[in-house]
mmCIF file of C-alpha atoms in Angstrom:
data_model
loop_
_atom_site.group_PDB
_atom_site.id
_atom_site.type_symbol
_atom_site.label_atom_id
_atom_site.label_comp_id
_atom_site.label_asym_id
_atom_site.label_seq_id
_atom_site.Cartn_x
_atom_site.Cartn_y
_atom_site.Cartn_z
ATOM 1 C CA UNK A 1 128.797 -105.045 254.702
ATOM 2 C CA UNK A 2 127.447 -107.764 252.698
ATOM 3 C CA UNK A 3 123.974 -109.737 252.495
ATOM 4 C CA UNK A 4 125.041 -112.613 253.863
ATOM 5 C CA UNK A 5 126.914 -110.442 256.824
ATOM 6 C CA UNK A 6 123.543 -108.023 257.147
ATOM 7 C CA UNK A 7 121.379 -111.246 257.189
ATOM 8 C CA UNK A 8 123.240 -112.936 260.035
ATOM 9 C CA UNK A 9 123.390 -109.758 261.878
ATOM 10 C CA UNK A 10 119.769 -109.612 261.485
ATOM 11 C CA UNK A 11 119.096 -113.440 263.046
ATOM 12 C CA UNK A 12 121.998 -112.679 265.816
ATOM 13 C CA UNK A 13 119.942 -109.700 266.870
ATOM 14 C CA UNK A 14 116.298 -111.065 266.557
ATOM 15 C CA UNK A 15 115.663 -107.844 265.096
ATOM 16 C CA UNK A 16 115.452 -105.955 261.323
ATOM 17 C CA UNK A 17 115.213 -102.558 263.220
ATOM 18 C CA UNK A 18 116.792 -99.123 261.912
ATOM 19 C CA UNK A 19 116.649 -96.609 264.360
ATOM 20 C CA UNK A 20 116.283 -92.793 261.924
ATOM 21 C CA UNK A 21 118.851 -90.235 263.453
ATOM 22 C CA UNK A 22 116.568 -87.474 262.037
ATOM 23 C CA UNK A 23 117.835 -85.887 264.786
ATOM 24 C CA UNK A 24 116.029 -82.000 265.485
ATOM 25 C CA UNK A 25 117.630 -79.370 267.310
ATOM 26 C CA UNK A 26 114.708 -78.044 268.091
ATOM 27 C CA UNK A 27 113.120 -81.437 269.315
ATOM 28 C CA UNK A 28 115.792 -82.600 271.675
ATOM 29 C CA UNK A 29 115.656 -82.626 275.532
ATOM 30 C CA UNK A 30 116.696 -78.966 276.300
ATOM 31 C CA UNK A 31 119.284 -79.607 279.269
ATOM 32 C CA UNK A 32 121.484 -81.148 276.024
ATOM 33 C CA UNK A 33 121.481 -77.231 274.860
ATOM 34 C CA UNK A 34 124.539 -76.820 277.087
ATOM 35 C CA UNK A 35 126.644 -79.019 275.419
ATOM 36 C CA UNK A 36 129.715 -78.242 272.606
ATOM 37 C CA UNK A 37 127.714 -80.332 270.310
ATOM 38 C CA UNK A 38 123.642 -80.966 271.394
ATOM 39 C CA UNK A 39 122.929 -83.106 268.298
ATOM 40 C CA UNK A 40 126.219 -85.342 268.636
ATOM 41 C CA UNK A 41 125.272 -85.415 272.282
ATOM 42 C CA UNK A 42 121.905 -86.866 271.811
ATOM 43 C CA UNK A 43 123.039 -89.301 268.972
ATOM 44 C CA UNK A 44 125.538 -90.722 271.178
ATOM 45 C CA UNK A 45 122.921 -92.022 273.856
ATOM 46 C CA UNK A 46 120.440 -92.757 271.571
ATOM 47 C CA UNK A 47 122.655 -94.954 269.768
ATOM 48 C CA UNK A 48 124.501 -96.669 273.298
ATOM 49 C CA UNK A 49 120.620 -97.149 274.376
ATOM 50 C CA UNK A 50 119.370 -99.138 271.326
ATOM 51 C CA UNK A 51 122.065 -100.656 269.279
ATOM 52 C CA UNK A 52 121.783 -104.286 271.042
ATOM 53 C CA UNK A 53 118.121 -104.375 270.020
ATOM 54 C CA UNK A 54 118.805 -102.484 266.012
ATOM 55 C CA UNK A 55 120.980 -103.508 263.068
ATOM 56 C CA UNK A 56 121.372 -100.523 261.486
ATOM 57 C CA UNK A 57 121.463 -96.615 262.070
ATOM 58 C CA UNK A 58 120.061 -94.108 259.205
ATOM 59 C CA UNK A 59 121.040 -90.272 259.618
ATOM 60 C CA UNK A 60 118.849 -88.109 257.228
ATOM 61 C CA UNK A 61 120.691 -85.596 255.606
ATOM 62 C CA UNK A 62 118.855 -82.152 256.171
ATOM 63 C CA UNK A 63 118.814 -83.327 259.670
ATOM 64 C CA UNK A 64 122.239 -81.842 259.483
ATOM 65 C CA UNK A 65 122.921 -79.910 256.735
ATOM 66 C CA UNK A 66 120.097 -77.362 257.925
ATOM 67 C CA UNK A 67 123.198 -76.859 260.226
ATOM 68 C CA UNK A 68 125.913 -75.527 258.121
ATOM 69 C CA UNK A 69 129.359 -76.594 258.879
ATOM 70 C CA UNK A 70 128.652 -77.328 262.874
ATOM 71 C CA UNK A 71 126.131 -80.085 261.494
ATOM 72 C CA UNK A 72 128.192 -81.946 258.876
ATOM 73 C CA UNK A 73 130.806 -82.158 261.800
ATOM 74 C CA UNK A 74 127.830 -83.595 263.647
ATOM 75 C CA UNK A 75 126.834 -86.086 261.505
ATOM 76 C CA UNK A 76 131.036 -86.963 261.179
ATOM 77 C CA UNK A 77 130.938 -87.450 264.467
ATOM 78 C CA UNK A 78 128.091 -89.308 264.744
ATOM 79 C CA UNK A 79 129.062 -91.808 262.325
ATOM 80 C CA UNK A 80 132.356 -92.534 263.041
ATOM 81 C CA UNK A 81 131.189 -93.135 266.686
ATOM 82 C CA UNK A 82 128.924 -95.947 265.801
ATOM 83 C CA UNK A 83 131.761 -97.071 263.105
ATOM 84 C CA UNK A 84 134.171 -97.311 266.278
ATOM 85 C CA UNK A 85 131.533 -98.785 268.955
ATOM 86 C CA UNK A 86 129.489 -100.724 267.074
ATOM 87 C CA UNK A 87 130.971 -101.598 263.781
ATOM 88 C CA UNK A 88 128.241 -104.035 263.150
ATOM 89 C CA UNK A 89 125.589 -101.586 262.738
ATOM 90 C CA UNK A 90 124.744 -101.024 259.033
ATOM 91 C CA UNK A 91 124.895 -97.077 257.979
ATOM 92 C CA UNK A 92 122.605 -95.421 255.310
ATOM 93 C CA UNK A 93 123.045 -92.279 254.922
ATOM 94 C CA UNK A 94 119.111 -90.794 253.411
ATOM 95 C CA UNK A 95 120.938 -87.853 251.567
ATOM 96 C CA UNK A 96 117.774 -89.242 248.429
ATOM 97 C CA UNK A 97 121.100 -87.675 245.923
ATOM 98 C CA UNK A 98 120.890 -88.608 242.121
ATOM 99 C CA UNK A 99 122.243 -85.767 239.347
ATOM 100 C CA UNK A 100 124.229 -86.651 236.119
ATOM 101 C CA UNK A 101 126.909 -88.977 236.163
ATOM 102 C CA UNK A 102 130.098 -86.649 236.646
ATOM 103 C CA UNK A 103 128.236 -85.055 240.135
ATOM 104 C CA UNK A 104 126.957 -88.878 241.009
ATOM 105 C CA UNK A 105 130.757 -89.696 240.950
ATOM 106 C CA UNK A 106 131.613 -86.872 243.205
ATOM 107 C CA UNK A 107 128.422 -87.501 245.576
ATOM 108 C CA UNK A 108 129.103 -91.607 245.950
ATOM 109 C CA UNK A 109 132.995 -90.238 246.776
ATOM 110 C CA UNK A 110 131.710 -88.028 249.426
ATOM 111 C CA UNK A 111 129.366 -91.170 251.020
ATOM 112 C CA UNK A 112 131.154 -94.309 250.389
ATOM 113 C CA UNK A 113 134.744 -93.306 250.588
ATOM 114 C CA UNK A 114 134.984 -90.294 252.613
ATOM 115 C CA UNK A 115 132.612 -91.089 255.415
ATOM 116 C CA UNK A 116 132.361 -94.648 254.284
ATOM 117 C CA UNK A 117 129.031 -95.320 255.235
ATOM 118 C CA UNK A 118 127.858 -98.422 254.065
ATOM 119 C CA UNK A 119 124.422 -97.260 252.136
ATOM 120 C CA UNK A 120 122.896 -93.958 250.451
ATOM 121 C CA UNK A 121 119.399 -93.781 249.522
ATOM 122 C CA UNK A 122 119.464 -92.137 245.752
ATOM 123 C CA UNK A 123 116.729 -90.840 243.637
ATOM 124 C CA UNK A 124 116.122 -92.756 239.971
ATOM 125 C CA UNK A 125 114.693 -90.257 237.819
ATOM 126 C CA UNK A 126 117.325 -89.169 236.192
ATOM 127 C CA UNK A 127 117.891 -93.408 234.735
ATOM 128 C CA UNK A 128 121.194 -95.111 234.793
ATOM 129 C CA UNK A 129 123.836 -92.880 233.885
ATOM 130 C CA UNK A 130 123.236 -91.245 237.102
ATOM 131 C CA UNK A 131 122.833 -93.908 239.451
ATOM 132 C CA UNK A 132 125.748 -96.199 238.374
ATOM 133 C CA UNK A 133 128.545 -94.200 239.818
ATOM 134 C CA UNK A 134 126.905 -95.529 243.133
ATOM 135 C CA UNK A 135 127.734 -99.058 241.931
ATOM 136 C CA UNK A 136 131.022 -99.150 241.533
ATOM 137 C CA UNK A 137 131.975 -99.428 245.230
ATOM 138 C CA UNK A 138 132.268 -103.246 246.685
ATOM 139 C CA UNK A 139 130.514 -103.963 249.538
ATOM 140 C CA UNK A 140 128.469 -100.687 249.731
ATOM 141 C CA UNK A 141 124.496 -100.331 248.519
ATOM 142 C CA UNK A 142 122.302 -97.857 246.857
ATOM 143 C CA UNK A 143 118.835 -97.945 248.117
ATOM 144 C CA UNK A 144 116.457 -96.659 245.448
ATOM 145 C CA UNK A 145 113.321 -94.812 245.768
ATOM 146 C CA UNK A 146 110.567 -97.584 244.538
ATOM 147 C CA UNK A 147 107.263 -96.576 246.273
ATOM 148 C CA UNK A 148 107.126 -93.859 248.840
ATOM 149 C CA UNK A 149 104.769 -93.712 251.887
ATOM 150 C CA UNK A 150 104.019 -89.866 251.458
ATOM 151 C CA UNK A 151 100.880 -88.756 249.781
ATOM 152 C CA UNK A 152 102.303 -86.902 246.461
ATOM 153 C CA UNK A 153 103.715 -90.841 245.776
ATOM 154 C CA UNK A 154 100.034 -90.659 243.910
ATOM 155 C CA UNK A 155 101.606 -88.100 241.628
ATOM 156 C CA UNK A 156 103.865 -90.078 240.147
ATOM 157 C CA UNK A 157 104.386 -93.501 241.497
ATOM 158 C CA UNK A 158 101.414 -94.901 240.494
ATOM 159 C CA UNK A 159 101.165 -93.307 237.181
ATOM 160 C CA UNK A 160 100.461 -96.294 234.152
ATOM 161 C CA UNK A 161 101.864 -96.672 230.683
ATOM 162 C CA UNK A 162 100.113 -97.950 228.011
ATOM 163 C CA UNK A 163 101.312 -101.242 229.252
ATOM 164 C CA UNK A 164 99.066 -101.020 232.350
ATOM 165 C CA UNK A 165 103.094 -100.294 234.013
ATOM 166 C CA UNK A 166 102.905 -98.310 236.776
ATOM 167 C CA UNK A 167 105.901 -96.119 237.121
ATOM 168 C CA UNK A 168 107.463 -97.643 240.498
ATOM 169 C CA UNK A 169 107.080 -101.145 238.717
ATOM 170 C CA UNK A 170 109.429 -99.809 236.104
ATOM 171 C CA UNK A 171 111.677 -98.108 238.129
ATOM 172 C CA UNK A 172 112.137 -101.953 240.030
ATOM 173 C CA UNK A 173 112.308 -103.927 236.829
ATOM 174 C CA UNK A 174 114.469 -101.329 234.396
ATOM 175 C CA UNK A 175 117.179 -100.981 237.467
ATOM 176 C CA UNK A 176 117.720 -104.485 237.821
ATOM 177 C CA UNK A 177 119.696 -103.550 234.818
ATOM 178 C CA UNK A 178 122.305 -101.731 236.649
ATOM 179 C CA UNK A 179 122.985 -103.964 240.121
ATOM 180 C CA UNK A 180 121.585 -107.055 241.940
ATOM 181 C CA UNK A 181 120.228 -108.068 245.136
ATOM 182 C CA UNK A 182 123.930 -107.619 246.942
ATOM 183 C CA UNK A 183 124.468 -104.340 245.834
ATOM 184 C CA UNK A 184 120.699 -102.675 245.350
ATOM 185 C CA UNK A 185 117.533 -101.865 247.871
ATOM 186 C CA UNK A 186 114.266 -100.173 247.499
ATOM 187 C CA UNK A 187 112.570 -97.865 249.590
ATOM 188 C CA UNK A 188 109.112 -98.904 250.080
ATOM 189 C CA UNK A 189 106.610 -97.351 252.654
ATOM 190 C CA UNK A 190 105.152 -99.071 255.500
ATOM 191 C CA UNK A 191 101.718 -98.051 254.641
ATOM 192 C CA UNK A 192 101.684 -99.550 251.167
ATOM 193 C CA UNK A 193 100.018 -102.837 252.650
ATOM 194 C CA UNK A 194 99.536 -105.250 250.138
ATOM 195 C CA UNK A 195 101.253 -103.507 247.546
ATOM 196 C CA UNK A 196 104.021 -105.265 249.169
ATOM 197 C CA UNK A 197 103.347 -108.563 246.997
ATOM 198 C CA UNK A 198 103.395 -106.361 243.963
ATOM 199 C CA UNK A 199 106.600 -105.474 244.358
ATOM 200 C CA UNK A 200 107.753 -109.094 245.908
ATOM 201 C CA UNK A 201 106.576 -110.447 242.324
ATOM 202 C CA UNK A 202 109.504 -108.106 240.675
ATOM 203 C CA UNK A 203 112.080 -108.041 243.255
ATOM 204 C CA UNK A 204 111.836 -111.111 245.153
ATOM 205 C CA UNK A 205 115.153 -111.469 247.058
ATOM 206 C CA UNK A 206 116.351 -107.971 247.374
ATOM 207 C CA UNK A 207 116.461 -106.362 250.666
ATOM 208 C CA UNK A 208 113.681 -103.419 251.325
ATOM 209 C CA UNK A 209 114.483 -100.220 253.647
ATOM 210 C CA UNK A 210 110.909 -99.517 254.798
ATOM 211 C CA UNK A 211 110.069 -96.353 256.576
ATOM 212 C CA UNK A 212 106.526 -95.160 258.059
ATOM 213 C CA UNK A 213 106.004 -97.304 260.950
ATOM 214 C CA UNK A 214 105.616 -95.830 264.506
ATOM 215 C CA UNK A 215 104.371 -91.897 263.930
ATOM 216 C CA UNK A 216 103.732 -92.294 260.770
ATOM 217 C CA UNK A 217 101.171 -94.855 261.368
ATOM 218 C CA UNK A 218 102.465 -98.612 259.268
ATOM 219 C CA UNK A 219 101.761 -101.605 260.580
ATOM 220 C CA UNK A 220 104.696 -103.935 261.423
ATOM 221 C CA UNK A 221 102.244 -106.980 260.992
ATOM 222 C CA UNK A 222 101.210 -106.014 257.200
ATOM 223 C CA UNK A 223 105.321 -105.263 256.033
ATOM 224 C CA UNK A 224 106.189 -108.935 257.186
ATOM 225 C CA UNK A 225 103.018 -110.174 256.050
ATOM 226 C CA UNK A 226 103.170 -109.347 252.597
ATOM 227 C CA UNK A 227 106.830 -108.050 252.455
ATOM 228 C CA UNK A 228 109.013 -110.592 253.957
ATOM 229 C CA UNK A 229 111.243 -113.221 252.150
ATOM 230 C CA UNK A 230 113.285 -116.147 252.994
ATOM 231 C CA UNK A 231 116.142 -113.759 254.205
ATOM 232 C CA UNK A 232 114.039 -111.124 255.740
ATOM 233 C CA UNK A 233 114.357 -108.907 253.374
ATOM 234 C CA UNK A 234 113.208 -106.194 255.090
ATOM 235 C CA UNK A 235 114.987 -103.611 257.034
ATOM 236 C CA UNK A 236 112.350 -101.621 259.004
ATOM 237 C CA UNK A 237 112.714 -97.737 260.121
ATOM 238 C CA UNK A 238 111.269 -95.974 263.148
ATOM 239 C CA UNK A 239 113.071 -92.672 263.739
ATOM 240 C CA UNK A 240 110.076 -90.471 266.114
ATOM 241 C CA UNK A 241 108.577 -92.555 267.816
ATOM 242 C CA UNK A 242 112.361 -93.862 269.303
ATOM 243 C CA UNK A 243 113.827 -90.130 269.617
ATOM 244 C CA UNK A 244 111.637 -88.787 270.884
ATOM 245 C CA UNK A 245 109.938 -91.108 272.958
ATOM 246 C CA UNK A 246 110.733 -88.971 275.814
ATOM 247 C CA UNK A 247 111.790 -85.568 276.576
ATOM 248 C CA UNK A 248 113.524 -85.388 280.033
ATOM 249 C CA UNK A 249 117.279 -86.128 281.207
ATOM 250 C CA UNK A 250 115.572 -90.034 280.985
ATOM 251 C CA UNK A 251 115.041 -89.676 277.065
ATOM 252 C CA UNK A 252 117.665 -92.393 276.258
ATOM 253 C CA UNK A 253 116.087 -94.848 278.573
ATOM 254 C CA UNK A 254 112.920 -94.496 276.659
ATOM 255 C CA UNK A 255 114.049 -95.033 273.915
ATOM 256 C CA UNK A 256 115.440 -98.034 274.570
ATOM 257 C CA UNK A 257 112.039 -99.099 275.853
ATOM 258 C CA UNK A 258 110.817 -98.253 272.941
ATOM 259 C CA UNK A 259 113.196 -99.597 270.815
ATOM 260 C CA UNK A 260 112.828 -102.947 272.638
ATOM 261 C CA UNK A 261 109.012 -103.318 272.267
ATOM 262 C CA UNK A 262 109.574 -103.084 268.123
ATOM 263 C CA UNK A 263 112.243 -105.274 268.575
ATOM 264 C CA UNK A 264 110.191 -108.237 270.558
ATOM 265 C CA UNK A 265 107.575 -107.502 267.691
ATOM 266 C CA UNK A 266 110.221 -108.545 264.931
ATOM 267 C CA UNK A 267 111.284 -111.306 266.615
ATOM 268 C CA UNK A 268 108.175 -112.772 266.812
ATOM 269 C CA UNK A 269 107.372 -112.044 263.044
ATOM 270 C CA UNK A 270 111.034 -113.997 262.236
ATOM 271 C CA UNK A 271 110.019 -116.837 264.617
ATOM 272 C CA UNK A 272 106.471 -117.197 262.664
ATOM 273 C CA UNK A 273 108.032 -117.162 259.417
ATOM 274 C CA UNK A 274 110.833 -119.995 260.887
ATOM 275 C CA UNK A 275 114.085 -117.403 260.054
ATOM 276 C CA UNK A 276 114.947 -117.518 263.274
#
């Protein structure tokens, strides 16, 4: 998928939604227990109860690798069902890989040819060599850590150079190196707040995945606020507060309820900002 396919998807829908299929075993309504495969079970009805009102899906890796075998076939499963039912959903897989260039090669194989997703989240530290493999896909993205939501982002993130450059800002401009705003994203956390323009004033038209609303407490309001561009720019994550909205045989249904009430939000944050 493409900007300019992701972007019209995104006015279509009213909506710049990604539902997290950080999908617990443990966490999961336990009449799905029964089933051959619980987690594929519960992915399937999340996903048929909120993909009108989303535009893209994100499985998290040790979701289903904590699994073994029976959770990679999970997460196969899982993504070739939205790939078949709702092709127009965008899929990042968080997997957060990055190594030296030769295992890159073999990880971007396993993501964007083998399962074919159309995203993977990757880790910059180890600098270009190691995230350039990722590029040379058409049509596919690499979403880069930038500026994390967590609270050891302090460690690191916001450490300063001589220059007064704070490591995230580097990581944004230095990359820019490597792709462009049709093959590139950054992670950003929702609860960065105005930090938002920082980053805006480096990487004005690429696309943002931003996770940390919902449980983990970001406003909506304050992303679009300082975060939004022309495009959007912004795709926006909620993966608890959706899944697990409910706990019953009438989880799916809540979810969509809940997935619906984010949704209205964004499409009143589009309409205010005349995108849609």
């Amino acid at each position: 998928m493409n900007k300019k396919e992701l972007f019209e998807n995104i006015r279509r829908k009213k909506s710049f939604l990604c539902v997290g299929l950080d999908t617990d075993i443990k966490k999961i309504p336990p009449h799905l227990l029964k089933e051959d495969d619980p987690v594929f079970a519960f992915n399937k009805a999340i996903i048929d109860a909120t993909a009108d009102y989303c535009v893209a899906y994100k499985p998290n890796l040790a979701f289903y690798e904590c699994g073994g075998a029976g959770g990679w076939l999970s997460l196969e499963k899982t993504v070739g069902y939205i790939k078949t039912h709702y092709p127009d959903q965008f899929i990042i897989a968080d997997a957060k890989r990055g190594d030296i260039g030769n295992t890159s090669t073999l990880y971007a194989r396993t993501f964007f040819v083998e399962m074919d997703v159309d995203a993977l989240t990757v880790a910059p530290y180890m600098g270009e060599d190691s995230i350039t493999p990722f590029l040379n896909y058409e049509r596919k993205w690499v979403i880069l850590l930038a500026l994390t939501s967590n609270k050891g982002s302090h460690d690191f993130q916001l450490t300063e150079n001589a220059e007064k450059e704070r490591l995230f800002e580097k990581v944004l401009r230095v990359s820019q190196k490597w792709g462009n705003d049709e093959n590139m994203m950054y992670v950003v956390g929702a609860t960065q707040g105005r930090m938002f323009e920082d980053i805006r004033n480096i990487v004005p038209d690429h696309f943002l995945l931003v996770p940390g609303i919902g449980a983990q407490g970001g406003s909506l309001e304050e992303v679009c606020r300082y975060g939004m561009n022309r495009t959007c720019g912004l795709i926006v994550n909620s993966s608890r507060s959706i899944l697990y909205a409910d706990n019953t045989e009438d989880y799916a249904s809540k979810a969509r309820m809940e997935a619906r009430s984010v949704r209205e939000e964004m499409e009143y944050q589009l309409s205010a900002r005349g995108i849609i």
